[in-house]
GROMACS .gro file of C-alpha atoms in nm:
model
  411
    1MET     CA    1   0.000   0.000   0.000
    2LYS     CA    2   0.144   0.340  -0.100
    3ASN     CA    3   0.202   0.598   0.170
    4LYS     CA    4  -0.057   0.837   0.024
    5ALA     CA    5  -0.323   0.567   0.015
    6LEU     CA    6  -0.228   0.458   0.367
    7LEU     CA    7  -0.270   0.814   0.492
    8THR     CA    8  -0.605   0.860   0.316
    9ASN     CA    9  -0.738   0.528   0.444
   10SER     CA   10  -0.619   0.609   0.794
   11ILE     CA   11  -0.800   0.944   0.787
   12TYR     CA   12  -1.124   0.787   0.666
   13TYR     CA   13  -1.110   0.508   0.922
   14ILE     CA   14  -1.005   0.729   1.212
   15PHE     CA   15  -1.266   0.991   1.130
   16GLY     CA   16  -1.541   0.730   1.098
   17THR     CA   17  -1.438   0.561   1.421
   18PHE     CA   18  -1.417   0.897   1.597
   19ILE     CA   19  -1.769   0.994   1.488
   20TYR     CA   20  -1.919   0.660   1.590
   21PHE     CA   21  -1.754   0.636   1.929
   22PHE     CA   22  -1.812   1.005   1.993
   23PHE     CA   23  -2.183   0.932   1.969
   24GLN     CA   24  -2.135   0.624   2.189
   25TRP     CA   25  -1.947   0.838   2.440
   26LEU     CA   26  -2.240   1.080   2.442
   27THR     CA   27  -2.457   0.798   2.575
   28THR     CA   28  -2.241   0.791   2.889
   29ILE     CA   29  -2.296   1.165   2.931
   30LEU     CA   30  -2.666   1.170   2.854
   31VAL     CA   31  -2.744   0.879   3.086
   32VAL     CA   32  -2.601   1.094   3.367
   33ARG     CA   33  -2.790   1.404   3.254
   34LEU     CA   34  -3.121   1.228   3.194
   35ALA     CA   35  -3.117   0.947   3.452
   36GLY     CA   36  -2.854   1.032   3.718
   37TYR     CA   37  -2.527   0.881   3.841
   38GLU     CA   38  -2.686   0.564   3.984
   39GLN     CA   39  -2.832   0.466   3.646
   40ALA     CA   40  -2.502   0.568   3.487
   41GLY     CA   41  -2.326   0.322   3.719
   42ILE     CA   42  -2.564   0.042   3.617
   43PHE     CA   43  -2.515   0.126   3.249
   44SER     CA   44  -2.137   0.132   3.291
   45LEU     CA   45  -2.119  -0.209   3.458
   46ALA     CA   46  -2.362  -0.357   3.203
   47THR     CA   47  -2.148  -0.233   2.914
   48SER     CA   48  -1.819  -0.346   3.066
   49PHE     CA   49  -1.962  -0.692   3.147
   50SER     CA   50  -2.114  -0.741   2.800
   51ASN     CA   51  -1.798  -0.618   2.628
   52ILE     CA   52  -1.609  -0.921   2.757
   53PHE     CA   53  -1.836  -1.155   2.560
   54PHE     CA   54  -1.843  -0.920   2.263
   55PHE     CA   55  -1.471  -0.975   2.227
   56ILE     CA   56  -1.526  -1.350   2.251
   57ALA     CA   57  -1.774  -1.315   1.964
   58LYS     CA   58  -1.513  -1.126   1.761
   59PHE     CA   59  -1.251  -1.387   1.863
   60GLY     CA   60  -0.964  -1.168   1.742
   61ILE     CA   61  -1.051  -1.264   1.384
   62ARG     CA   62  -1.041  -0.906   1.253
   63ASN     CA   63  -0.666  -0.856   1.300
   64PHE     CA   64  -0.594  -1.208   1.179
   65GLN     CA   65  -0.812  -1.157   0.871
   66ILE     CA   66  -0.660  -0.826   0.764
   67SER     CA   67  -0.312  -0.969   0.827
   68ASP     CA   68  -0.395  -1.246   0.577
   69THR     CA   69  -0.257  -1.048   0.283
   70THR     CA   70  -0.195  -1.367   0.080
   71GLY     CA   71  -0.558  -1.488   0.100
   72ASN     CA   72  -0.508  -1.816   0.283
   73TYR     CA   73  -0.875  -1.824   0.383
   74SER     CA   74  -1.189  -1.705   0.205
   75SER     CA   75  -1.437  -1.447   0.335
   76GLY     CA   76  -1.696  -1.723   0.373
   77GLN     CA   77  -1.460  -1.927   0.589
   78TYR     CA   78  -1.395  -1.628   0.812
   79LEU     CA   79  -1.771  -1.573   0.844
   80GLY     CA   80  -1.825  -1.938   0.936
   81ALA     CA   81  -1.562  -1.909   1.208
   82ARG     CA   82  -1.726  -1.591   1.335
   83LEU     CA   83  -2.066  -1.760   1.362
   84ILE     CA   84  -1.917  -2.036   1.576
   85ALA     CA   85  -1.743  -1.773   1.788
   86ALA     CA   86  -2.071  -1.585   1.835
   87GLY     CA   87  -2.239  -1.905   1.954
   88ILE     CA   88  -1.959  -1.966   2.204
   89ALA     CA   89  -1.990  -1.607   2.325
   90MET     CA   90  -2.365  -1.634   2.385
   91VAL     CA   91  -2.332  -1.958   2.580
   92ALA     CA   92  -2.053  -1.811   2.793
   93PHE     CA   93  -2.254  -1.492   2.846
   94GLY     CA   94  -2.559  -1.685   2.961
   95LEU     CA   95  -2.359  -1.895   3.205
   96ALA     CA   96  -2.170  -1.597   3.345
   97LEU     CA   97  -2.488  -1.391   3.385
   98PHE     CA   98  -2.655  -1.681   3.565
   99GLU     CA   99  -2.363  -1.711   3.805
  100ALA     CA  100  -2.312  -1.337   3.855
  101ASP     CA  101  -2.446  -1.180   4.171
  102PHE     CA  102  -2.632  -0.906   3.984
  103SER     CA  103  -2.966  -0.747   4.061
  104ALA     CA  104  -3.257  -0.815   3.823
  105GLU     CA  105  -3.222  -0.464   3.678
  106MET     CA  106  -2.852  -0.515   3.615
  107SER     CA  107  -2.903  -0.857   3.455
  108VAL     CA  108  -3.168  -0.728   3.214
  109ALA     CA  109  -2.949  -0.431   3.120
  110CYS     CA  110  -2.658  -0.669   3.049
  111ALA     CA  111  -2.874  -0.890   2.827
  112ALA     CA  112  -3.009  -0.594   2.631
  113TYR     CA  113  -2.665  -0.446   2.577
  114MET     CA  114  -2.527  -0.784   2.469
  115LEU     CA  115  -2.772  -0.784   2.176
  116PHE     CA  116  -2.632  -0.447   2.072
  117LYS     CA  117  -2.276  -0.582   2.088
  118LEU     CA  118  -2.373  -0.881   1.872
  119ALA     CA  119  -2.484  -0.636   1.604
  120GLU     CA  120  -2.144  -0.472   1.630
  121ALA     CA  121  -1.980  -0.814   1.593
  122VAL     CA  122  -2.161  -0.856   1.258
  123THR     CA  123  -2.029  -0.517   1.152
  124ASP     CA  124  -1.676  -0.629   1.244
  125HIS     CA  125  -1.694  -0.892   0.968
  126GLN     CA  126  -1.851  -0.655   0.718
  127PHE     CA  127  -1.585  -0.391   0.778
  128SER     CA  128  -1.314  -0.654   0.732
  129VAL     CA  129  -1.455  -0.714   0.385
  130PHE     CA  130  -1.477  -0.340   0.317
  131GLN     CA  131  -1.117  -0.299   0.427
  132HIS     CA  132  -1.009  -0.581   0.193
  133TYR     CA  133  -1.159  -0.385  -0.099
  134GLU     CA  134  -1.028  -0.054   0.045
  135GLU     CA  135  -1.382   0.080   0.088
  136TYR     CA  136  -1.280   0.311   0.370
  137GLY     CA  137  -1.526   0.577   0.258
  138ALA     CA  138  -1.808   0.328   0.311
  139ILE     CA  139  -1.678   0.255   0.661
  140LEU     CA  140  -1.680   0.628   0.735
  141PHE     CA  141  -2.039   0.665   0.611
  142SER     CA  142  -2.167   0.356   0.790
  143TYR     CA  143  -2.005   0.449   1.120
  144SER     CA  144  -2.143   0.803   1.102
  145ILE     CA  145  -2.503   0.702   1.035
  146LYS     CA  146  -2.497   0.421   1.292
  147GLY     CA  147  -2.357   0.651   1.557
  148ALA     CA  148  -2.614   0.924   1.502
  149LEU     CA  149  -2.920   0.696   1.480
  150SER     CA  150  -2.823   0.468   1.769
  151LEU     CA  151  -2.768   0.772   1.991
  152GLY     CA  152  -3.106   0.904   1.883
  153GLY     CA  153  -3.271   0.577   1.983
  154PHE     CA  154  -3.096   0.578   2.320
  155VAL     CA  155  -3.200   0.934   2.398
  156ALA     CA  156  -3.560   0.866   2.289
  157GLY     CA  157  -3.578   0.574   2.531
  158LEU     CA  158  -3.465   0.789   2.823
  159LEU     CA  159  -3.668   1.099   2.733
  160PHE     CA  160  -4.001   0.944   2.641
  161PHE     CA  161  -3.999   0.615   2.833
  162HIS     CA  162  -3.763   0.703   3.124
  163ASN     CA  163  -3.630   0.349   3.105
  164LEU     CA  164  -3.271   0.235   3.053
  165LEU     CA  165  -3.377  -0.100   2.905
  166VAL     CA  166  -3.598   0.066   2.643
  167ALA     CA  167  -3.314   0.308   2.561
  168ILE     CA  168  -3.070   0.023   2.494
  169ALA     CA  169  -3.333  -0.166   2.288
  170LEU     CA  170  -3.406   0.136   2.066
  171MET     CA  171  -3.034   0.195   2.021
  172THR     CA  172  -2.997  -0.164   1.899
  173VAL     CA  173  -3.291  -0.137   1.658
  174MET     CA  174  -3.156   0.180   1.495
  175TYR     CA  175  -2.811   0.026   1.458
  176ALA     CA  176  -2.957  -0.287   1.295
  177ILE     CA  177  -3.157  -0.081   1.045
  178VAL     CA  178  -2.840   0.078   0.906
  179MET     CA  179  -2.653  -0.253   0.906
  180ILE     CA  180  -2.926  -0.427   0.706
  181SER     CA  181  -3.011  -0.143   0.467
  182TYR     CA  182  -2.655  -0.032   0.387
  183ASP     CA  183  -2.374  -0.263   0.502
  184ILE     CA  184  -2.522  -0.591   0.381
  185ARG     CA  185  -2.619  -0.446   0.043
  186LEU     CA  186  -2.270  -0.305  -0.016
  187GLN     CA  187  -2.106  -0.628   0.094
  188GLN     CA  188  -2.318  -0.828  -0.153
  189ARG     CA  189  -2.209  -0.597  -0.436
  190LYS     CA  190  -1.844  -0.664  -0.353
  191GLU     CA  191  -1.862  -1.042  -0.328
  192PRO     CA  192  -2.126  -1.316  -0.321
  193PHE     CA  193  -2.261  -1.398   0.022
  194SER     CA  194  -2.115  -1.725   0.145
  195ILE     CA  195  -2.072  -1.916   0.469
  196SER     CA  196  -1.830  -2.203   0.498
  197PHE     CA  197  -1.739  -2.395   0.811
  198ASP     CA  198  -1.452  -2.561   0.625
  199ARG     CA  199  -1.131  -2.477   0.813
  200ALA     CA  200  -1.331  -2.274   1.066
  201GLY     CA  201  -1.173  -2.478   1.341
  202THR     CA  202  -0.828  -2.395   1.207
  203ILE     CA  203  -0.906  -2.024   1.201
  204LEU     CA  204  -1.045  -2.029   1.554
  205LYS     CA  205  -0.753  -2.232   1.684
  206ARG     CA  206  -0.504  -1.985   1.542
  207CYS     CA  207  -0.705  -1.694   1.679
  208ILE     CA  208  -0.738  -1.824   2.036
  209PRO     CA  209  -0.436  -1.625   2.159
  210LEU     CA  210  -0.570  -1.319   1.975
  211MET     CA  211  -0.915  -1.362   2.125
  212ILE     CA  212  -0.782  -1.399   2.477
  213GLY     CA  213  -0.550  -1.105   2.414
  214THR     CA  214  -0.838  -0.881   2.306
  215LEU     CA  215  -1.032  -0.984   2.615
  216ILE     CA  216  -0.772  -0.829   2.841
  217VAL     CA  217  -0.880  -0.465   2.807
  218PRO     CA  218  -1.255  -0.529   2.854
  219TYR     CA  219  -1.172  -0.765   3.140
  220MET     CA  220  -0.959  -0.499   3.311
  221ASN     CA  221  -1.234  -0.242   3.254
  222PHE     CA  222  -1.487  -0.477   3.410
  223ILE     CA  223  -1.285  -0.597   3.708
  224VAL     CA  224  -1.197  -0.242   3.813
  225ARG     CA  225  -1.559  -0.127   3.781
  226TYR     CA  226  -1.684  -0.440   3.954
  227GLU     CA  227  -1.457  -0.374   4.252
  228VAL     CA  228  -1.561  -0.008   4.259
  229GLN     CA  229  -1.928  -0.108   4.270
  230ASN     CA  230  -1.870  -0.370   4.541
  231ILE     CA  231  -1.665  -0.139   4.759
  232CYS     CA  232  -1.806   0.206   4.679
  233GLY     CA  233  -2.155   0.149   4.531
  234ASP     CA  234  -2.339   0.237   4.208
  235GLU     CA  235  -2.323   0.614   4.249
  236LEU     CA  236  -1.945   0.634   4.291
  237LEU     CA  237  -1.914   0.387   4.004
  238GLY     CA  238  -2.111   0.638   3.798
  239TYR     CA  239  -1.861   0.913   3.885
  240TYR     CA  240  -1.560   0.691   3.814
  241SER     CA  241  -1.704   0.569   3.483
  242SER     CA  242  -1.773   0.925   3.370
  243PHE     CA  243  -1.404   1.006   3.400
  244ALA     CA  244  -1.285   0.666   3.275
  245ALA     CA  245  -1.480   0.715   2.951
  246ILE     CA  246  -1.172   0.909   2.838
  247THR     CA  247  -0.978   0.583   2.834
  248VAL     CA  248  -1.232   0.415   2.609
  249ILE     CA  249  -1.231   0.706   2.363
  250MET     CA  250  -0.853   0.726   2.332
  251THR     CA  251  -0.814   0.351   2.303
  252THR     CA  252  -1.083   0.327   2.037
  253LEU     CA  253  -0.933   0.603   1.826
  254SER     CA  254  -0.582   0.462   1.851
  255SER     CA  255  -0.708   0.113   1.770
  256ALA     CA  256  -0.856   0.254   1.449
  257VAL     CA  257  -0.506   0.362   1.347
  258TRP     CA  258  -0.352   0.029   1.444
  259THR     CA  259  -0.614  -0.156   1.236
  260VAL     CA  260  -0.508   0.037   0.925
  261LEU     CA  261  -0.134  -0.007   0.999
  262ILE     CA  262  -0.138  -0.384   1.055
  263PRO     CA  263  -0.124  -0.475   0.681
  264LYS     CA  264   0.185  -0.254   0.639
  265ILE     CA  265   0.356  -0.406   0.942
  266SER     CA  266   0.271  -0.753   0.812
  267THR     CA  267   0.409  -0.679   0.464
  268ASP     CA  268   0.734  -0.528   0.594
  269PHE     CA  269   0.789  -0.825   0.824
  270GLN     CA  270   0.715  -1.083   0.552
  271GLN     CA  271   0.953  -0.911   0.312
  272GLY     CA  272   1.232  -0.894   0.569
  273ARG     CA  273   1.244  -0.516   0.605
  274TYR     CA  274   1.321  -0.544   0.975
  275LYS     CA  275   1.523  -0.224   1.013
  276GLN     CA  276   1.259  -0.023   0.831
  277LEU     CA  277   0.986  -0.185   1.040
  278GLY     CA  278   1.170  -0.110   1.364
  279LYS     CA  279   1.205   0.252   1.261
  280PHE     CA  280   0.836   0.269   1.173
  281ILE     CA  281   0.736   0.127   1.513
  282LEU     CA  282   0.955   0.385   1.687
  283GLN     CA  283   0.800   0.664   1.479
  284VAL     CA  284   0.447   0.556   1.568
  285SER     CA  285   0.545   0.526   1.935
  286GLY     CA  286   0.701   0.872   1.927
  287ALA     CA  287   0.392   1.023   1.765
  288THR     CA  288   0.175   0.854   2.027
  289LEU     CA  289   0.391   0.996   2.306
  290VAL     CA  290   0.373   1.349   2.163
  291ALA     CA  291  -0.004   1.321   2.124
  292GLY     CA  292  -0.028   1.196   2.481
  293ILE     CA  293   0.170   1.494   2.612
  294ILE     CA  294  -0.053   1.736   2.423
  295ILE     CA  295  -0.365   1.564   2.556
  296GLY     CA  296  -0.224   1.573   2.910
  297ILE     CA  297  -0.157   1.948   2.890
  298ALA     CA  298  -0.503   2.009   2.747
  299GLY     CA  299  -0.654   1.796   3.024
  300ALA     CA  300  -0.476   1.994   3.294
  301LEU     CA  301  -0.587   2.327   3.148
  302LEU     CA  302  -0.936   2.249   3.024
  303GLY     CA  303  -1.035   1.926   3.201
  304PRO     CA  304  -1.236   2.066   3.494
  305TRP     CA  305  -1.421   2.314   3.271
  306ALA     CA  306  -1.498   2.046   3.012
  307PHE     CA  307  -1.629   1.795   3.266
  308VAL     CA  308  -1.852   2.054   3.433
  309LEU     CA  309  -1.991   2.143   3.090
  310LEU     CA  310  -2.060   1.777   3.015
  311TYR     CA  311  -2.175   1.639   3.349
  312GLY     CA  312  -2.252   1.933   3.579
  313LYS     CA  313  -2.081   2.080   3.885
  314GLU     CA  314  -2.118   1.760   4.088
  315ILE     CA  315  -1.837   1.602   3.887
  316LEU     CA  316  -1.584   1.843   4.045
  317LEU     CA  317  -1.602   1.637   4.363
  318TYR     CA  318  -1.360   1.398   4.191
  319GLN     CA  319  -1.173   1.626   3.948
  320GLU     CA  320  -0.840   1.499   4.084
  321LEU     CA  321  -0.901   1.187   3.873
  322ILE     CA  322  -0.860   1.372   3.542
  323LEU     CA  323  -0.481   1.368   3.500
  324PRO     CA  324  -0.423   1.016   3.643
  325ILE     CA  325  -0.688   0.872   3.411
  326LEU     CA  326  -0.539   1.058   3.114
  327PHE     CA  327  -0.201   0.904   3.202
  328THR     CA  328  -0.360   0.559   3.214
  329SER     CA  329  -0.524   0.626   2.878
  330ILE     CA  330  -0.185   0.698   2.722
  331LEU     CA  331  -0.046   0.377   2.870
  332LEU     CA  332  -0.339   0.182   2.726
  333THR     CA  333  -0.278   0.337   2.384
  334PHE     CA  334   0.086   0.220   2.389
  335SER     CA  335  -0.013  -0.126   2.504
  336ALA     CA  336  -0.279  -0.157   2.232
  337PHE     CA  337  -0.027  -0.063   1.962
  338LEU     CA  338   0.241  -0.306   2.080
  339SER     CA  339  -0.018  -0.582   2.116
  340ALA     CA  340  -0.145  -0.519   1.761
  341THR     CA  341   0.216  -0.520   1.633
  342LEU     CA  342   0.280  -0.867   1.772
  343VAL     CA  343  -0.001  -1.013   1.559
  344PRO     CA  344   0.165  -0.972   1.215
  345LEU     CA  345   0.496  -1.068   1.377
  346HIS     CA  346   0.331  -1.407   1.446
  347ARG     CA  347   0.393  -1.385   1.818
  348HIS     CA  348   0.037  -1.459   1.929
  349THR     CA  349   0.132  -1.663   2.234
  350GLU     CA  350   0.385  -1.408   2.354
  351MET     CA  351   0.128  -1.131   2.310
  352LEU     CA  352  -0.116  -1.331   2.519
  353LEU     CA  353   0.135  -1.390   2.799
  354CYS     CA  354   0.221  -1.019   2.815
  355ASN     CA  355  -0.143  -0.915   2.835
  356VAL     CA  356  -0.241  -1.182   3.086
  357ALA     CA  357   0.045  -1.086   3.315
  358GLY     CA  358  -0.074  -0.725   3.324
  359SER     CA  359  -0.437  -0.821   3.381
  360LEU     CA  360  -0.343  -1.051   3.669
  361LEU     CA  361  -0.149  -0.769   3.836
  362CYS     CA  362  -0.450  -0.540   3.792
  363THR     CA  363  -0.684  -0.804   3.938
  364ILE     CA  364  -0.463  -0.865   4.241
  365THR     CA  365  -0.414  -0.497   4.323
  366ALA     CA  366  -0.764  -0.358   4.240
  367GLY     CA  367  -0.943  -0.449   4.563
  368PRO     CA  368  -0.668  -0.348   4.809
  369LEU     CA  369  -0.590  -0.023   4.627
  370ILE     CA  370  -0.957   0.081   4.603
  371ARG     CA  371  -1.008   0.011   4.974
  372SER     CA  372  -0.706   0.222   5.068
  373LEU     CA  373  -0.715   0.496   4.801
  374GLY     CA  374  -1.074   0.500   4.678
  375LEU     CA  375  -1.131   0.585   4.311
  376GLN     CA  376  -0.764   0.679   4.269
  377GLY     CA  377  -0.680   0.321   4.366
  378ALA     CA  378  -0.903   0.191   4.088
  379ASN     CA  379  -0.709   0.391   3.831
  380LEU     CA  380  -0.372   0.301   3.986
  381SER     CA  381  -0.444  -0.074   3.967
  382TYR     CA  382  -0.521  -0.034   3.598
  383ALA     CA  383  -0.203   0.167   3.537
  384VAL     CA  384   0.037  -0.076   3.704
  385GLY     CA  385  -0.106  -0.363   3.501
  386LEU     CA  386  -0.058  -0.167   3.178
  387ILE     CA  387   0.301  -0.075   3.265
  388LEU     CA  388   0.387  -0.442   3.308
  389GLN     CA  389   0.224  -0.519   2.972
  390ILE     CA  390   0.417  -0.246   2.790
  391VAL     CA  391   0.754  -0.352   2.929
  392MET     CA  392   0.698  -0.714   2.827
  393GLN     CA  393   0.548  -0.627   2.486
  394ALA     CA  394   0.824  -0.383   2.390
  395GLY     CA  395   1.089  -0.633   2.488
  396THR     CA  396   0.923  -0.905   2.280
  397VAL     CA  397   0.898  -0.684   1.968
  398ALA     CA  398   1.264  -0.581   1.997
  399VAL     CA  399   1.383  -0.941   2.042
  400VAL     CA  400   1.180  -1.069   1.745
  401LEU     CA  401   1.309  -0.802   1.505
  402LEU     CA  402   1.671  -0.840   1.618
  403GLN     CA  403   1.664  -1.220   1.598
  404ASN     CA  404   1.517  -1.221   1.248
  405ALA     CA  405   1.755  -0.951   1.126
  406ARG     CA  406   2.060  -1.138   1.257
  407ARG     CA  407   1.937  -1.469   1.117
  408GLU     CA  408   1.911  -1.322   0.769
  409GLY     CA  409   2.222  -1.107   0.799
  410ARG     CA  410   2.034  -0.780   0.761
  411ILE     CA  411   2.218  -0.604   1.043
   0.00000   0.00000   0.00000
C-alpha cells in the first residue's frame, strides 16, 4: 500500500471511528444528565460486562483476517468461524450472567446491551470485507449514520420512556436498520454472500491467543468497575465511569489507526524489512507519546471546565481523577499498539502472555488499592497492570526483530 493511500485510508477510518464512538461516548454523558449517576453506574457495569463476551464473539478474527494479505482463507470461511465464535460467546454470556451476583435490573441491562454488541460483531466482519476492498469511505459513512441513529434511539428511550432497558433496545434497533439497509447491500455488491465452516476450526484455533489477548482490556475495565461497585456502590461507580470514559475514547481512536497499519507491518515483516519496520514502530510510538503529552496538557488546562460542561458541577467532587486517568489512557494506547504489532509478527502466544500478566497484576491490586485509596486506587491498579504489559510487549517486539535480522544477515 502506497504511503498516500495509507494516509487517506487512515484518515477515513479514524474519522469514521471517531464519529461513531463520539456518539457512543455521548450515551455515557446523557445517561447521567437524563437518569442520574446511579443509572449511569448500572449502564457502565452492564457495558463493561457485556464487552467481555463481545470480544469473545469477535474472537480476534479481525486482526488475523486483515493480516492475511496472501488470502489463505476465504471471506466465507472467516464468516463461518465468526458464527461459531458468536455461539460460544452467547453460551458463555448466559452462564456468566446466571452465576453473577447481579440485581434483576442489572441482569436485564446486560442482556439488552449484549444484543447491541452482537450487532457490532456482525459489523466487524462486514468492515473486514470493506477494508479488503479498500472501501474506507463506506466505513466512514456507515459508522457516522450508525452513531447518530443509535444515539437518537438511546436518547428517545430515556426521554419518552424514562427506562434504561428501552433506551438500549431502541439503540440496537436503529443500529440494525443501518446494518441491514446499507452494510449488507454493499457487501453483496463486492462479493457473493457465502458461509463455509470448512477450516473454521483452524481459524479459531489460530485466533485463540488473539481472542484472549483482546479480552484483556474489557476484562480490566470490568474488574476495576466491579470492585468499585462492590466497595463504593453504584453512584461512585457512575462518577468513576464518567471520567474513565476518556480511556475508552482514546483507546478506540488509537485502535482505528492500528487496524489500518497492521497490513503494512505484516508486509514489511514478511519481506524482511526489519530495520525499516523497527524505525516505523519507533515513529508511531514517538507520535503517540507526543499526542499523549498534548492531551495531558489540554486535560490539565481544560479538564475541569470540560467535565462541568458535560456532566454538571457535581463532577468536580472527583476532578483529581482527570490527569491520572489521562495518564492511564496513554499507557493503554501504547499497550494496544504493541499488542497489535505482535499479531503480524506471528507472536500470538507471547502477546497473550504479556497481556495476561498485566491483567493478573490489575486483578490482584484492584481491591486493596480501592479500599485504601478509593477511586484513585481503581485507576492506579489499571495503570500498574498496563506498565507491566508495555515492558513485556516492547521487549518481545525488539527481540523478534533483532533475531530475524541477525538470522538473515540484515544487520
